[in-house]
CSV table of C-alpha atoms in Angstrom, one decimal:
chain,number,residue,atom,x,y,z
A,1,MET,CA,40.7,0.4,6.3
A,2,ILE,CA,42.4,-1.4,9.2
A,3,SER,CA,45.9,-2.8,8.5
A,4,ARG,CA,48.5,-4.7,10.5
A,5,ARG,CA,52.1,-5.6,10.0
A,6,LEU,CA,52.9,-9.2,9.8
A,7,PRO,CA,55.5,-10.5,12.2
A,8,VAL,CA,58.7,-11.9,10.9
A,9,SER,CA,59.3,-15.0,12.9
A,10,ARG,CA,61.1,-17.6,10.8
A,11,PRO,CA,64.9,-18.0,10.5
A,12,PHE,CA,66.8,-16.7,7.6
A,13,ARG,CA,67.9,-20.1,6.4
A,14,ARG,CA,64.3,-21.2,6.2
A,15,ILE,CA,63.4,-18.2,4.0
A,16,ARG,CA,66.5,-18.8,1.9
A,17,SER,CA,65.4,-22.4,1.4
A,18,LEU,CA,61.9,-21.3,0.4
A,19,LEU,CA,63.3,-18.8,-2.1
A,20,LEU,CA,65.5,-21.3,-3.7
A,21,LEU,CA,62.6,-23.8,-4.0
A,22,THR,CA,60.6,-21.1,-5.5
A,23,VAL,CA,63.2,-20.5,-8.1
A,24,VAL,CA,63.5,-24.1,-9.0
A,25,CYS,CA,59.7,-24.5,-9.3
A,26,LEU,CA,59.5,-21.5,-11.5
A,27,SER,CA,62.3,-22.6,-13.7
A,28,ALA,CA,60.7,-26.1,-14.1
A,29,ALA,CA,57.4,-24.3,-14.9
A,30,SER,CA,59.1,-22.1,-17.5
A,31,LEU,CA,60.6,-25.2,-19.1
A,32,GLY,CA,57.2,-27.0,-19.2
A,33,ALA,CA,55.6,-23.9,-20.7
A,34,ASP,CA,58.4,-23.8,-23.5
A,35,ALA,CA,57.8,-27.5,-24.2
A,36,ALA,CA,54.2,-27.1,-24.4
A,37,ARG,CA,54.6,-24.2,-26.9
A,38,LYS,CA,56.8,-26.3,-29.0
A,39,LYS,CA,54.1,-28.9,-29.3
A,40,GLY,CA,51.6,-26.2,-30.3
A,41,LYS,CA,49.6,-26.3,-27.2
A,42,LYS,CA,47.7,-23.2,-26.1
A,43,LYS,CA,46.1,-22.0,-23.0
A,44,PRO,CA,42.3,-21.7,-23.1
A,45,THR,CA,42.4,-18.0,-22.3
A,46,GLU,CA,44.9,-15.1,-22.5
A,47,SER,CA,45.8,-13.9,-19.0
A,48,ILE,CA,47.4,-10.5,-18.3
A,49,PRO,CA,48.8,-10.1,-14.8
A,50,GLY,CA,47.9,-7.1,-12.7
A,51,PRO,CA,49.5,-5.8,-9.5
A,52,VAL,CA,50.5,-8.1,-6.7
A,53,VAL,CA,48.3,-6.8,-3.8
A,54,ALA,CA,49.1,-9.2,-1.0
A,55,ALA,CA,51.6,-12.1,-0.4
A,56,GLY,CA,51.0,-14.6,-3.2
A,57,THR,CA,47.7,-12.9,-4.4
A,58,ARG,CA,47.6,-11.6,-7.9
A,59,LEU,CA,45.0,-9.8,-9.8
A,60,THR,CA,44.8,-11.2,-13.3
A,61,LEU,CA,42.8,-10.1,-16.4
A,62,THR,CA,41.7,-13.0,-18.5
A,63,LEU,CA,40.5,-12.3,-22.1
A,64,LEU,CA,38.1,-14.6,-23.9
A,65,PRO,CA,38.7,-15.8,-27.3
A,66,ASN,CA,36.1,-14.4,-29.7
A,67,ASN,CA,35.8,-17.5,-31.7
A,68,ARG,CA,34.8,-19.5,-28.7
A,69,TYR,CA,31.9,-17.7,-27.3
A,70,GLY,CA,31.0,-15.1,-30.0
A,71,ALA,CA,30.7,-12.3,-27.4
A,72,LYS,CA,32.3,-8.9,-27.9
A,73,CYS,CA,32.7,-5.7,-26.1
A,74,LEU,CA,31.2,-2.5,-27.8
A,75,ASP,CA,34.1,-2.0,-30.1
A,76,GLY,CA,34.4,-5.6,-31.1
A,77,SER,CA,37.3,-6.5,-28.7
A,78,PRO,CA,37.2,-9.7,-26.7
A,79,PRO,CA,35.5,-9.4,-23.3
A,80,GLY,CA,37.1,-10.7,-20.2
A,81,TYR,CA,37.3,-10.8,-16.4
A,82,PHE,CA,39.6,-10.1,-13.4
A,83,PHE,CA,40.4,-13.2,-11.3
A,84,ARG,CA,41.7,-13.5,-7.9
A,85,PRO,CA,42.1,-17.1,-6.6
A,86,GLY,CA,40.6,-18.2,-3.4
A,87,PHE,CA,42.8,-19.9,-0.7
A,88,GLY,CA,42.7,-21.7,2.7
A,89,SER,CA,39.1,-22.1,3.9
A,90,GLY,CA,37.8,-20.0,0.9
A,91,SER,CA,39.2,-22.1,-1.9
A,92,SER,CA,35.8,-23.6,-2.8
A,93,SER,CA,33.8,-20.4,-2.2
A,94,TRP,CA,33.1,-17.9,-5.0
A,95,HIS,CA,32.3,-14.3,-5.2
A,96,VAL,CA,31.3,-12.8,-8.6
A,97,HIS,CA,31.1,-9.1,-8.5
A,98,LEU,CA,29.6,-6.8,-11.3
A,99,GLN,CA,31.0,-3.4,-11.9
A,100,TYR,CA,29.4,0.0,-11.8
A,101,GLY,CA,29.7,2.2,-15.0
A,102,GLY,CA,26.1,3.4,-16.1
A,103,TRP,CA,24.6,2.8,-19.5
A,104,CYS,CA,24.5,4.1,-23.0
A,105,TYR,CA,20.9,4.9,-24.4
A,106,THR,CA,21.7,5.6,-28.0
A,107,LEU,CA,24.0,4.2,-30.7
A,108,GLU,CA,26.0,7.5,-30.7
A,109,LYS,CA,26.6,7.4,-27.0
A,110,CYS,CA,27.5,3.6,-27.2
A,111,LYS,CA,30.0,4.4,-30.0
A,112,GLU,CA,31.5,7.2,-27.8
A,113,ARG,CA,31.8,4.7,-25.0
A,114,SER,CA,33.5,2.0,-27.1
A,115,LEU,CA,36.5,4.3,-27.1
A,116,THR,CA,36.8,4.0,-23.4
A,117,TRP,CA,37.6,1.3,-20.7
A,118,LEU,CA,33.8,1.0,-20.4
A,119,GLY,CA,33.5,-0.2,-23.9
A,120,SER,CA,36.6,-2.0,-24.8
A,121,SER,CA,39.1,-4.5,-23.5
A,122,ASN,CA,42.0,-2.8,-25.5
A,123,ALA,CA,45.0,-2.9,-23.2
A,124,ASP,CA,45.7,0.9,-23.4
A,125,LEU,CA,42.1,1.5,-22.3
A,126,GLN,CA,42.0,-1.1,-19.7
A,127,ASN,CA,45.0,0.5,-18.0
A,128,GLN,CA,42.5,3.2,-17.1
A,129,ASN,CA,40.2,0.7,-15.4
A,130,PRO,CA,40.2,1.2,-11.6
A,131,TRP,CA,40.2,-2.5,-11.2
A,132,LYS,CA,43.8,-2.6,-12.6
A,133,PHE,CA,45.0,-1.1,-9.4
A,134,ALA,CA,45.4,-2.3,-5.9
A,135,ASN,CA,43.6,0.7,-4.4
A,136,TRP,CA,40.3,-0.3,-5.9
A,137,GLY,CA,38.7,-3.7,-6.0
A,138,TYR,CA,40.5,-4.5,-2.6
A,139,MET,CA,38.3,-2.7,-0.2
A,140,GLY,CA,35.2,-3.5,1.5
A,141,ILE,CA,33.5,-6.8,0.8
A,142,LEU,CA,36.2,-7.3,-1.9
A,143,SER,CA,39.1,-6.8,0.6
A,144,ILE,CA,41.8,-9.4,1.2
A,145,ASN,CA,42.2,-8.0,4.8
A,146,PRO,CA,40.8,-10.7,7.2
A,147,VAL,CA,40.3,-8.1,9.8
A,148,THR,CA,38.0,-5.8,7.9
A,149,ASN,CA,36.5,-8.6,5.8
A,150,PRO,CA,36.8,-11.7,7.9
A,151,ARG,CA,34.1,-13.9,6.0
A,152,PHE,CA,34.7,-13.2,2.4
A,153,TYR,CA,38.5,-12.1,2.4
A,154,ASN,CA,39.9,-15.4,0.9
A,155,TRP,CA,37.2,-16.3,-1.5
A,156,ASN,CA,37.7,-16.8,-5.2
A,157,LEU,CA,36.9,-13.3,-6.9
A,158,VAL,CA,35.6,-12.8,-10.4
A,159,VAL,CA,34.9,-9.3,-11.9
A,160,PRO,CA,33.7,-9.4,-15.4
A,161,ILE,CA,34.9,-6.4,-17.5
A,162,TYR,CA,31.8,-4.2,-18.1
A,163,CYS,CA,32.2,-3.2,-21.6
A,164,ASP,CA,28.8,-3.6,-23.1
A,165,GLY,CA,26.9,-0.5,-21.9
A,166,GLY,CA,23.8,-2.4,-21.2
A,167,GLY,CA,24.2,-3.7,-17.7
A,168,PHE,CA,25.1,-7.3,-19.1
A,169,ALA,CA,21.5,-7.6,-20.2
A,170,GLY,CA,21.6,-6.8,-23.9
A,171,ARG,CA,21.2,-9.3,-26.8
A,172,ALA,CA,20.8,-6.9,-29.8
A,173,GLY,CA,24.1,-7.9,-31.3
A,174,PHE,CA,25.9,-5.7,-33.9
A,175,LYS,CA,24.3,-2.4,-34.9
A,176,ASN,CA,25.4,0.1,-37.4
A,177,VAL,CA,26.1,3.6,-36.2
A,178,SER,CA,27.1,4.8,-39.7
A,179,GLU,CA,27.8,3.2,-43.0
A,180,THR,CA,31.3,2.4,-41.9
A,181,GLU,CA,31.1,2.0,-38.0
A,182,GLY,CA,29.0,0.0,-35.6
A,183,VAL,CA,28.9,-1.3,-32.0
A,184,TYR,CA,28.2,-4.8,-30.4
A,185,LEU,CA,25.4,-4.9,-28.0
A,186,ASP,CA,26.4,-8.3,-26.5
A,187,GLY,CA,25.9,-7.8,-22.6
A,188,TRP,CA,23.9,-11.0,-22.0
A,189,LYS,CA,26.2,-13.0,-24.2
A,190,ILE,CA,29.3,-11.6,-22.4
A,191,ILE,CA,28.1,-12.5,-18.8
A,192,LYS,CA,27.2,-16.0,-19.9
A,193,ALA,CA,30.5,-16.4,-21.7
A,194,VAL,CA,32.5,-15.2,-18.6
A,195,LEU,CA,30.5,-17.5,-16.3
A,196,THR,CA,31.1,-20.5,-18.8
A,197,ASP,CA,34.8,-19.8,-18.9
A,198,VAL,CA,35.1,-19.6,-15.2
A,199,THR,CA,33.2,-22.8,-14.7
A,200,ASP,CA,35.3,-24.6,-17.3
A,201,TYR,CA,38.8,-23.2,-16.7
A,202,LYS,CA,38.9,-21.7,-13.1
A,203,GLY,CA,36.9,-24.2,-11.0
A,204,LEU,CA,33.6,-22.6,-10.5
A,205,LYS,CA,31.7,-25.8,-11.2
A,206,THR,CA,33.0,-27.3,-8.0
A,207,ALA,CA,32.0,-24.3,-5.9
A,208,SER,CA,30.5,-25.0,-2.5
A,209,GLN,CA,29.0,-21.6,-2.0
A,210,VAL,CA,28.6,-18.5,-4.3
A,211,LEU,CA,27.9,-14.9,-3.8
A,212,LEU,CA,26.7,-12.6,-6.7
A,213,SER,CA,27.0,-9.1,-6.1
A,214,GLY,CA,27.1,-5.7,-8.1
A,215,VAL,CA,27.1,-2.0,-7.6
A,216,SER,CA,25.1,0.6,-9.5
A,217,ALA,CA,24.7,-0.6,-13.0
A,218,GLY,CA,26.1,-4.0,-11.9
A,219,ALA,CA,23.4,-4.3,-9.2
A,220,GLU,CA,20.8,-4.1,-11.9
A,221,ALA,CA,22.5,-7.3,-13.6
A,222,VAL,CA,22.3,-9.1,-10.4
A,223,VAL,CA,18.5,-9.1,-10.5
A,224,THR,CA,18.5,-10.7,-13.9
A,225,LEU,CA,21.0,-13.4,-13.1
A,226,CYS,CA,20.2,-14.3,-9.5
A,227,ASP,CA,17.7,-17.1,-10.1
A,228,GLN,CA,20.0,-18.6,-12.9
A,229,LEU,CA,22.9,-19.3,-10.5
A,230,PRO,CA,21.7,-22.7,-9.1
A,231,ALA,CA,21.6,-24.1,-12.6
A,232,LEU,CA,25.0,-22.6,-13.6
A,233,VAL,CA,26.5,-23.9,-10.4
A,234,PRO,CA,24.6,-27.0,-9.3
A,235,SER,CA,27.4,-28.2,-6.9
A,236,ALA,CA,27.0,-25.1,-4.8
A,237,LYS,CA,24.9,-25.7,-1.6
A,238,THR,CA,24.4,-21.9,-1.1
A,239,THR,CA,23.8,-19.2,-3.8
A,240,LYS,CA,22.7,-15.8,-2.8
A,241,CYS,CA,22.7,-12.3,-4.3
A,242,LEU,CA,23.4,-8.8,-3.1
A,243,MET,CA,22.8,-5.5,-4.9
A,244,ASP,CA,24.3,-2.2,-3.7
A,245,SER,CA,23.1,1.2,-4.9
A,246,GLY,CA,21.1,-0.3,-7.6
A,247,PHE,CA,17.6,0.4,-6.3
A,248,PHE,CA,16.8,3.1,-8.9
A,249,LEU,CA,13.1,4.0,-8.6
A,250,ASP,CA,10.5,4.3,-11.1
A,251,ALA,CA,9.5,7.7,-9.8
A,252,LEU,CA,8.4,11.1,-11.1
A,253,ASP,CA,11.0,13.9,-10.9
A,254,MET,CA,10.6,17.3,-9.2
A,255,ASN,CA,8.9,18.5,-12.4
A,256,LYS,CA,6.3,15.7,-12.1
A,257,ARG,CA,7.9,13.9,-15.2
A,258,SER,CA,9.5,10.7,-15.8
A,259,ALA,CA,12.7,11.6,-17.6
A,260,PHE,CA,14.7,8.6,-16.1
A,261,ARG,CA,12.0,6.1,-17.1
A,262,LYS,CA,12.3,7.5,-20.7
A,263,ARG,CA,16.1,7.0,-20.7
A,264,ILE,CA,15.5,3.3,-19.5
A,265,GLN,CA,12.8,2.8,-22.1
A,266,LEU,CA,15.5,3.8,-24.8
A,267,LEU,CA,18.1,1.5,-23.0
A,268,ALA,CA,15.7,-1.5,-23.1
A,269,GLY,CA,14.8,-1.0,-26.9
A,270,LEU,CA,18.3,-0.4,-28.0
A,271,HIS,CA,19.9,-3.2,-26.3
A,272,ASP,CA,17.0,-5.6,-26.5
A,273,PHE,CA,17.0,-5.8,-22.6
A,274,VAL,CA,16.8,-9.4,-21.2
A,275,GLY,CA,15.5,-8.7,-17.6
A,276,ASN,CA,14.7,-11.2,-14.9
A,277,PRO,CA,13.2,-14.1,-16.8
A,278,ARG,CA,10.1,-14.4,-14.7
A,279,CYS,CA,9.5,-10.7,-14.6
A,280,SER,CA,9.9,-10.6,-18.4
A,281,ARG,CA,7.4,-13.5,-18.9
A,282,ALA,CA,4.8,-11.8,-16.8
A,283,THR,CA,5.2,-8.4,-18.5
A,284,ASN,CA,3.8,-7.1,-21.6
A,285,GLN,CA,6.3,-7.0,-24.5
A,286,THR,CA,5.9,-3.3,-24.9
A,287,LYS,CA,6.7,-2.8,-21.2
A,288,LYS,CA,9.8,-4.9,-20.8
A,289,TRP,CA,11.6,-1.8,-19.6
A,290,LYS,CA,9.8,-2.3,-16.3
A,291,CYS,CA,11.8,-5.2,-15.3
A,292,PHE,CA,14.9,-2.9,-15.2
A,293,PHE,CA,13.5,-1.3,-12.0
A,294,PRO,CA,13.9,-3.5,-8.8
A,295,GLU,CA,10.6,-2.4,-7.5
A,296,HIS,CA,8.9,-4.3,-10.5
A,297,SER,CA,11.5,-7.0,-10.9
A,298,LEU,CA,12.5,-8.1,-7.3
A,299,PRO,CA,9.0,-9.6,-6.5
A,300,PHE,CA,9.8,-12.2,-9.3
A,301,VAL,CA,13.2,-13.3,-7.6
A,302,ARG,CA,12.9,-16.4,-5.7
A,303,SER,CA,16.6,-16.7,-4.5
A,304,SER,CA,17.8,-15.2,-1.3
A,305,PHE,CA,18.5,-11.5,-1.9
A,306,PHE,CA,20.0,-8.6,0.0
A,307,VAL,CA,19.6,-4.9,-0.8
A,308,VAL,CA,22.2,-2.4,0.2
A,309,ASN,CA,21.1,1.3,-0.6
A,310,SER,CA,21.3,4.8,0.6
A,311,LEU,CA,17.9,6.4,1.3
A,312,PHE,CA,19.3,9.7,-0.2
A,313,ASP,CA,21.4,8.2,-3.0
A,314,GLY,CA,23.0,11.2,-4.7
A,315,LYS,CA,23.6,9.5,-8.0
A,316,ALA,CA,20.1,8.0,-8.1
A,317,LEU,CA,18.5,11.3,-7.3
A,318,ASN,CA,20.7,13.1,-9.9
A,319,LEU,CA,19.7,10.4,-12.7
A,320,GLY,CA,16.1,10.9,-11.7
A,321,ASN,CA,16.1,14.7,-12.0
A,322,GLN,CA,15.1,15.0,-8.5
A,323,LEU,CA,17.2,18.1,-7.9
A,324,PRO,CA,17.5,21.4,-9.8
A,325,GLU,CA,21.1,21.0,-10.4
A,326,SER,CA,23.0,17.8,-11.3
A,327,ASN,CA,26.6,18.8,-10.3
A,328,ASN,CA,27.9,16.6,-7.5
A,329,THR,CA,29.0,19.8,-5.3
A,330,PHE,CA,25.5,21.0,-5.2
A,331,THR,CA,23.8,17.6,-4.9
A,332,TYR,CA,25.8,16.6,-1.7
A,333,GLN,CA,25.6,19.9,-0.1
A,334,CYS,CA,21.8,19.9,-0.7
A,335,LEU,CA,21.4,16.4,0.6
A,336,SER,CA,23.6,16.9,3.7
A,337,GLU,CA,21.3,19.9,4.5
A,338,ILE,CA,18.1,17.6,4.1
A,339,MET,CA,19.6,14.7,6.2
A,340,ALA,CA,20.6,17.2,8.9
A,341,MET,CA,17.1,18.7,9.3
A,342,PRO,CA,16.2,18.6,13.1
A,343,SER,CA,12.7,17.8,12.2
A,344,LEU,CA,13.8,14.5,10.6
A,345,ARG,CA,15.8,12.9,13.3
A,346,ARG,CA,16.7,10.1,11.2
A,347,SER,CA,13.1,9.4,10.4
A,348,ILE,CA,11.4,10.2,7.1
A,349,PRO,CA,8.1,12.0,7.7
A,350,SER,CA,4.9,10.7,6.1
A,351,THR,CA,4.0,14.3,5.0
A,352,PRO,CA,6.3,16.9,3.4
A,353,PRO,CA,8.1,19.4,5.5
A,354,ASN,CA,6.5,22.8,6.0
A,355,GLU,CA,8.1,26.0,4.8
A,356,LEU,CA,9.2,27.2,8.3
A,357,ALA,CA,11.1,23.9,8.9
A,358,TRP,CA,12.7,24.2,5.5
A,359,LYS,CA,13.8,27.7,6.0
A,360,ASN,CA,15.5,26.9,9.1
A,361,SER,CA,17.6,24.2,7.9
A,362,ASN,CA,18.3,24.7,4.2
A,363,LYS,CA,20.4,27.2,2.3
A,364,LYS,CA,21.2,25.2,-0.9
A,365,CYS,CA,18.0,23.2,-1.6
A,366,THR,CA,14.8,24.8,-2.7
A,367,LEU,CA,11.6,23.8,-0.9
A,368,SER,CA,10.4,21.9,-4.1
A,369,ALA,CA,13.8,19.9,-4.3
A,370,THR,CA,13.6,19.2,-0.6
A,371,ARG,CA,10.1,17.7,-0.9
A,372,ALA,CA,11.0,15.7,-4.0
A,373,VAL,CA,14.1,14.1,-2.2
A,374,LEU,CA,12.0,13.3,1.0
A,375,ALA,CA,9.3,11.8,-1.4
A,376,TYR,CA,12.0,9.8,-3.1
A,377,ALA,CA,13.4,8.6,0.2
A,378,GLN,CA,9.8,7.8,1.5
A,379,LYS,CA,9.1,5.7,-1.6
A,380,MET,CA,12.3,3.9,-1.1
A,381,TRP,CA,11.5,3.1,2.4
A,382,THR,CA,8.0,1.9,1.7
A,383,VAL,CA,8.8,-0.1,-1.5
A,384,VAL,CA,11.7,-2.0,0.1
A,385,GLY,CA,10.1,-2.4,3.4
A,386,ALA,CA,7.1,-4.1,1.7
A,387,MET,CA,9.2,-6.5,0.0
A,388,GLU,CA,11.3,-7.7,3.0
A,389,ASP,CA,10.5,-11.3,4.0
A,390,LYS,CA,12.5,-14.5,4.5
A,391,LYS,CA,13.9,-14.3,1.0
A,392,LEU,CA,14.7,-10.6,0.9
A,393,LYS,CA,16.6,-8.5,3.5
A,394,ALA,CA,17.6,-4.8,3.3
A,395,PHE,CA,20.1,-2.4,4.8
A,396,LEU,CA,18.9,1.1,4.0
A,397,ALA,CA,21.4,3.7,5.1
A,398,TRP,CA,20.8,7.3,6.3
A,399,SER,CA,23.2,8.6,3.6
A,400,SER,CA,23.7,10.0,0.3
A,401,LYS,CA,26.6,7.7,-0.7
A,402,HIS,CA,26.4,5.8,-4.0
A,403,GLY,CA,28.5,2.6,-3.7
A,404,ILE,CA,28.5,1.5,-0.1
A,405,MET,CA,30.0,-2.0,0.2
A,406,VAL,CA,33.2,-1.6,-1.8
A,407,ASP,CA,35.0,0.8,0.5
A,408,SER,CA,35.4,1.9,4.1
A,409,SER,CA,31.6,2.1,4.6
A,410,TRP,CA,31.6,-1.8,4.8
A,411,VAL,CA,33.0,-1.3,8.4
A,412,GLY,CA,32.1,2.2,9.0
A,413,MET,CA,28.3,2.5,8.2
A,414,LYS,CA,25.9,1.5,10.9
A,415,GLU,CA,22.1,1.3,11.1
A,416,ASN,CA,20.3,0.1,14.3
A,417,GLY,CA,23.7,-0.3,15.9
A,418,LYS,CA,24.9,-2.9,13.5
A,419,VAL,CA,27.8,-2.6,11.0
A,420,LEU,CA,26.9,-3.4,7.4
A,421,ARG,CA,29.7,-6.0,7.3
A,422,ASP,CA,28.1,-8.0,10.1
A,423,VAL,CA,24.5,-7.6,8.9
A,424,VAL,CA,25.6,-9.0,5.5
A,425,ALA,CA,27.6,-11.9,7.0
A,426,GLU,CA,24.6,-12.8,9.3
A,427,TRP,CA,22.3,-12.8,6.3
A,428,TYR,CA,24.7,-14.9,4.1
A,429,PHE,CA,25.6,-17.5,6.6
A,430,ASN,CA,22.8,-17.6,9.1
A,431,SER,CA,19.7,-17.1,7.2
């Protein structure tokens, strides 16, 4: 990231006066809060302050009362969201970002997940959440640095806790794991509760423009929610959606099977998957799982949409069983070899590589794995390319990275000579 030192240009007396004024204001606020407590008044939500990451900017975790919305994390604890207020020209602009974190496909796995920060808002567990720390959640498109993120740095930022295991798309409610234990599969109820709370108590109802984004599992939820944004925020003149590293393909694996599809079928059945409304209405009840996959659901989205994805996404290829080994070291060494094959030259061939081309380039990947990876990238290129129109734009990177827009890749990754940051800004503000 690019950083810069802010010059000190004001006299010491001015600073001292401001500090004294701040102390007086804080004292008055404290007295006012004490008086309110004595009268029995309560705040609508419980806020837990996080680290100060910039002058006057604080990351805050707000927990929602269970009795107001009825939504619960997997373990029954209240859901919530991290909030950073906008300022200056961005005070009426809102960015809602949905976290990564995978899914739980069985009740047993959901129970295990409920004991982690991905299944609970318990304070001790949330201290393990990367969003609690200044080195995460403040990079890329979420950065408060006006140099690296000039168009979105001062927007209001809302990041719901991802604690349901179903990509904010489940509505199955409470399910027993055993005679004495159970889990809550309330993802759909959670995201609606968060957006309602932000609208009622944080000011989303007066937003002039809104961006909904998500990474990985969070990106899948963006497809479900995107067309509902205009109704939720009628004041906004612009509502657009962006998914990063969420274009998981409904593809055969290297063994000509559909292992990942079977997991998604389990996910959809367990959580009672909601899916994009138009996709769900047009799909047979027994095949609602299809609306999980963007290649099936995105054609039903009517809102302006942007896809950011790596053609050789290592995480997606592992989940799809496209490689003979799933450990990260092997995966990324293998993918690096494939992307560096001289015969490719940053262009995916329409036919699989021959054995000679493979032998000259690869030491880690088998020929069958190389062919499976290139077939996956070819399908990604073809499917996304066929969808691109006035409503849908894409940035497909010659990369194996999973999660692109929330770190230094935001300013470091280029395609066709254009930096990702600038391509997204052009799409949001000029299209």
